[in-house]
Short mmCIF file of C-alpha atoms in Angstrom, two decimals:
data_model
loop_
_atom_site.label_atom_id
_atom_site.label_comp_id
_atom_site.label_asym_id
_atom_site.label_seq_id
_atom_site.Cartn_x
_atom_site.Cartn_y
_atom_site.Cartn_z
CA UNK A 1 114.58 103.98 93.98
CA UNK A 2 112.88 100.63 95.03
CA UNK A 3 114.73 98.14 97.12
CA UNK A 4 114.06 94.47 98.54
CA UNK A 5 115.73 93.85 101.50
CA UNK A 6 115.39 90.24 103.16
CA UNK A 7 116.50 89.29 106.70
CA UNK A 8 116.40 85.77 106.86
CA UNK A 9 116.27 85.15 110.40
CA UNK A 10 114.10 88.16 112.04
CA UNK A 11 112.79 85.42 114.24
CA UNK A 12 113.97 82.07 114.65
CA UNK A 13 113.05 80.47 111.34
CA UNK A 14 110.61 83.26 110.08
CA UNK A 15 112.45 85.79 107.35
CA UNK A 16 111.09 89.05 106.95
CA UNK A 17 110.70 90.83 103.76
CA UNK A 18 111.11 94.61 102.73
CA UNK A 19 109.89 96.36 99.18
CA UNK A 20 110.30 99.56 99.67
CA UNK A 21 110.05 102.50 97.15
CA UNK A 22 112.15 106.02 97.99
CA UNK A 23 112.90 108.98 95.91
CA UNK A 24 114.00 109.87 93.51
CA UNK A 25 112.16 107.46 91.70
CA UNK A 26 113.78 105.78 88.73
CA UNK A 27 112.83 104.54 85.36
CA UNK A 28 113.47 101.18 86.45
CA UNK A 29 111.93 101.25 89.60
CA UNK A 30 109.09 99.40 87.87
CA UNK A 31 110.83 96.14 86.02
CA UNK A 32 112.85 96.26 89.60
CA UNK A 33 109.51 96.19 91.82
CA UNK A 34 108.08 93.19 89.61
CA UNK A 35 111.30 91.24 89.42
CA UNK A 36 111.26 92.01 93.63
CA UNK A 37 107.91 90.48 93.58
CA UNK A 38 108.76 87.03 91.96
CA UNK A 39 111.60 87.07 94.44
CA UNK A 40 109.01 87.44 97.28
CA UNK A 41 106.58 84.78 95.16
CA UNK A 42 109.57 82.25 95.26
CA UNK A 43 109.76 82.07 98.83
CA UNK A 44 109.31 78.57 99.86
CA UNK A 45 109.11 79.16 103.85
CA UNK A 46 107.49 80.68 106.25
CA UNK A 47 107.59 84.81 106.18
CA UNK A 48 106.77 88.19 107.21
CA UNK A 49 106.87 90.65 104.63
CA UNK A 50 106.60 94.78 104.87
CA UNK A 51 105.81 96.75 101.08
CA UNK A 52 106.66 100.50 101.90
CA UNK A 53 104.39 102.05 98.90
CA UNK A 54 104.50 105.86 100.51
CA UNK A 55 107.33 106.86 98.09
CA UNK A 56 105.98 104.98 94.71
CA UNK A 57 103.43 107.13 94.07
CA UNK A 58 100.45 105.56 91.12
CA UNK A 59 101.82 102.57 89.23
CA UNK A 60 101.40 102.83 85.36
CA UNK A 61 98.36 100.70 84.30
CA UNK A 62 101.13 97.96 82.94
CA UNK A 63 102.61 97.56 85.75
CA UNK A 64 98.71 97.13 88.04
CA UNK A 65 98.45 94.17 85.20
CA UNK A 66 101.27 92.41 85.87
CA UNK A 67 101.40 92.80 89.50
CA UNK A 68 97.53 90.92 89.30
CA UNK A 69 98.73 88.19 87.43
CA UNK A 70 100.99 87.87 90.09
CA UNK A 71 99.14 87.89 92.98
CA UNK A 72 96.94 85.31 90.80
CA UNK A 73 99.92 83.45 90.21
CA UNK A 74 101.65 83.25 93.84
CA UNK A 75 98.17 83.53 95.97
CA UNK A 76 98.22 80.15 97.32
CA UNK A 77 101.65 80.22 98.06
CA UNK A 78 101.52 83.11 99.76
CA UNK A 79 98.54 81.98 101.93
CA UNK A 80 100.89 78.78 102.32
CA UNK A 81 103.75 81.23 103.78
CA UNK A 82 103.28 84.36 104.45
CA UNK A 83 103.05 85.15 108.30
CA UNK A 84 101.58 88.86 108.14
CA UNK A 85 102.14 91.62 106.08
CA UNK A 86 102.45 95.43 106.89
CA UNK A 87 101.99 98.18 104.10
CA UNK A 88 103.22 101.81 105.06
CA UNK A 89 101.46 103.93 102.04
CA UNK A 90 100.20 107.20 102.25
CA UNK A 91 96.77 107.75 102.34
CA UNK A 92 96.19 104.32 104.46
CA UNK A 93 91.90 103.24 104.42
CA UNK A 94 90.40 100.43 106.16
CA UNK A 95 89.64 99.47 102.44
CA UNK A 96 93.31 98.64 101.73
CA UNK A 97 93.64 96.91 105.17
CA UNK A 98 90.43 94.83 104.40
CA UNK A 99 91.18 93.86 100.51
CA UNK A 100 95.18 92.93 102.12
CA UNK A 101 93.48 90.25 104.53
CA UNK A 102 91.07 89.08 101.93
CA UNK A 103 93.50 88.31 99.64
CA UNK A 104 96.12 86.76 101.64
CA UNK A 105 94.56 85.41 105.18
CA UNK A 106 96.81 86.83 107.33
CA UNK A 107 97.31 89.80 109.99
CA UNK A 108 97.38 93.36 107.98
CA UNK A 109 98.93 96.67 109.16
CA UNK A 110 98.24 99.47 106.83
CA UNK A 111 99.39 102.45 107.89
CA UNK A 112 101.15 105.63 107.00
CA UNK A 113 104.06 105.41 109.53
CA UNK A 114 107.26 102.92 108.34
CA UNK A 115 107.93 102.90 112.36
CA UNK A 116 105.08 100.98 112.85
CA UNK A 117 105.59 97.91 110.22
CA UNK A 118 108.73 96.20 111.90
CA UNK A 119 107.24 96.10 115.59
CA UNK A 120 103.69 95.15 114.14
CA UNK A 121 105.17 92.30 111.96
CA UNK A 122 107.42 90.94 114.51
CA UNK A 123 104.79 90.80 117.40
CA UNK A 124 102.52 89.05 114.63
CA UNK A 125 105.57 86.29 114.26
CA UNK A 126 106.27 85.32 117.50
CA UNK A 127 102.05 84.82 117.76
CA UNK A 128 102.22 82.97 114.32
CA UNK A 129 104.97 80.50 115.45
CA UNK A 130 103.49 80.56 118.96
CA UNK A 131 106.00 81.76 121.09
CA UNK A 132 105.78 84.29 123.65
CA UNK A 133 109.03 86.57 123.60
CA UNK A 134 108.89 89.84 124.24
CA UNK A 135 109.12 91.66 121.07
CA UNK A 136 111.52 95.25 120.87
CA UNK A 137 110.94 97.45 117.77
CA UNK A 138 114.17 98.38 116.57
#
């Protein structure tokens, strides 16, 4: 099952994002994780956004082609809004962390623990807007 979840006020005026993929997985999982991903592309402000991959397990090759057209498609305005990004998948490489930060310029958590996205992205907000607060995982 893949959801999108979007909290638009995580921090004051920064939404955060969650894709997230769970069993069982479903046939449409796939047209639902690229119609989640033009929903993330449209976002027009600023944004912290957390893709929980451990449950999708290998994308057909359709679906690697579409989702690099988008990336091509939304990269700038991604780099525009996007604050930092945290992806929980489960064999997590420095690789994956680097090719994240290359592509989108921002702060990158990879990791293989879901608990660790939300305090990682939140910490990374309050530094991105420049604020100081104390940040509490939740």
């Amino acid at each position: 099952m893949m959801r999108l979840e979007h909290d638009p006020e995580a921090l004051p005026g920064l939404a955060l994002m969650r894709l997230a993929f769970r069993p069982p997985l479903e046939p449409e999982d796939a047209g639902r994780y690229l119609a989640a991903l033009e929903r993330v592309g449209a976002q027009d402000t600023p944004f912290l956004l957390m893709l929980d991959l451990a449950g999708a397990g290998v994308p057909p090759q359709a679906v690697r082609l579409e989702q690099a057209g988008w990336i091509k498609q939304n990269r700038a305005r991604l780099r525009r809004n996007l604050r930092a990004l945290a992806v929980v998948m489960r064999h997590p490489t420095p690789r994956a962390r680097q090719s994240f930060e290359r592509l989108f310029g921002v702060p990158v958590l990879v990791t293989d623990q879901s608990k660790d996205a939300r305090p990682f992205l939140l910490a990374e907000g309050v530094r991105a807007a420049g604020g100081g607060a104390e940040v509490q995982a939740s």
